[in-house]
Amino acid sequence: MRRLLLPVLVLSLVFAGQAAAAEIVLPDNEGRSIRFDLHVEGVDAEWYAAILRAAPHRDEISTVRVDIVSWDELRQTCGRDAAGCYSRNVMVIPAEQSDDNAHTVVHEYGHHLDRSTPVNGVREPNGTPIWWRARGMDRLVRISSVATSYVLGWDRSIAEIFAEDYAQLALADGNYSIGWLPSPDATVLAAMKFDLGLGPEPEIAPLPALKPVSISRHGALAPKLGVGIPFSLLGPGRRVTATATFTGAKEKRSRAKLEIRCDGSRVALRTIGRGKTTVSIDRLNLGPADCKATLISTSTSKRTYSLVVRLSIPGA
């Protein structure tokens, strides 16, 4: 499913209540059949067929049905915020000839390719075998950065990552919707082509160690005010290090406090007192959780501060 605005956390759809459709079958460049059901009068099925002909594919193209529907029917079938959807060999695409809709066509076809190409020993959806290796999906699953469902969000779904990668193979339009992951490089694209029987198997280098992620803020903090950095821990075994500096004239009482809370509960609290300018909190084995590191001034005057949160996965 390609989202339009917000994620729709449903993959298995029930296509019901559709208008009467006119069926058209058009060939690809090798004579394979591509089936269309047109739910809107005046739709030019050839526009959609040309996109699919040009997209890398195999015999699985003859097992898909492409329903071309109105935007109203699309929202009823796929969800209010969807640009298109796929389930059980059926693609549902809006009746619109645009660059964005061309991307939707190949994105949804990516779901069909995923469903038609198993990866041994891996639960569906799982993309294609060499793509799985090239993208390092084993590690991403192990550290709970991706899932076969939408439990972590639309952009953490393996199905959606594969479909967006496939769209870049098919169109190379630069319209890549997975913000946390780099768009597919030459090795990933070559892996997908190999899985389709359209190129040699690429050499896949060992995955580099995961780099820690750092988030920082700095500025001035007035008395009794605070500044926070929210962050999410998608899986277990995360290490969180928060470091705060708070500079200014010395005072007899505590000048600031630093705390980390996860899912509403305090994980740790440290204070910056007289004669100190820096404090750190270092915690292991956190997550999954939604957390926040907060620096709160207990000074009587405005002070400069910096707050840095470092997230890492030991051994990954």
XYZ file of N, CA, C and O in Angstrom, residues 91 103 112 126 132 147 177 194 249-250 259 264 290 298:
56
model
N -4.243 -5.108 -7.500
C -3.795 -3.740 -7.292
C -4.980 -2.807 -7.492
O -5.742 -2.968 -8.446
N 4.259 6.383 -10.063
C 5.014 5.827 -8.946
C 4.147 4.861 -8.144
O 4.605 3.791 -7.738
N 3.185 -6.989 -5.412
C 2.853 -8.234 -6.113
C 4.107 -9.066 -6.360
O 4.098 -10.299 -6.190
N 8.571 -10.359 2.418
C 10.017 -10.455 2.595
C 10.815 -10.016 1.383
O 12.012 -10.282 1.291
N 16.987 -9.143 -0.047
C 16.964 -9.304 1.405
C 18.381 -9.224 1.975
O 18.629 -8.551 2.967
N 9.678 -4.568 10.517
C 8.741 -5.641 10.881
C 7.976 -6.089 9.649
O 7.864 -5.346 8.661
N 10.078 7.357 -0.303
C 9.281 7.749 0.858
C 9.740 7.146 2.178
O 9.086 7.342 3.186
N 18.825 -9.201 -10.396
C 19.225 -10.611 -10.392
C 18.056 -11.500 -9.964
O 17.821 -12.564 -10.556
N 27.616 31.413 36.448
C 28.195 31.662 37.772
C 27.846 30.532 38.736
O 26.774 29.935 38.656
N 28.788 30.238 39.652
C 28.549 29.181 40.630
C 27.455 29.587 41.608
O 27.325 30.755 41.977
N 17.123 14.368 33.453
C 16.417 13.111 33.669
C 16.044 12.468 32.353
O 15.913 13.135 31.326
N 6.676 7.166 30.291
C 6.123 7.852 31.451
C 6.818 7.581 32.763
O 6.521 8.244 33.766
N 9.033 4.757 24.148
C 9.102 6.172 23.763
C 9.664 6.942 24.944
O 9.127 6.862 26.057
N 17.438 24.808 37.559
C 17.055 25.182 38.924
C 17.895 26.367 39.379
O 18.038 26.634 40.562
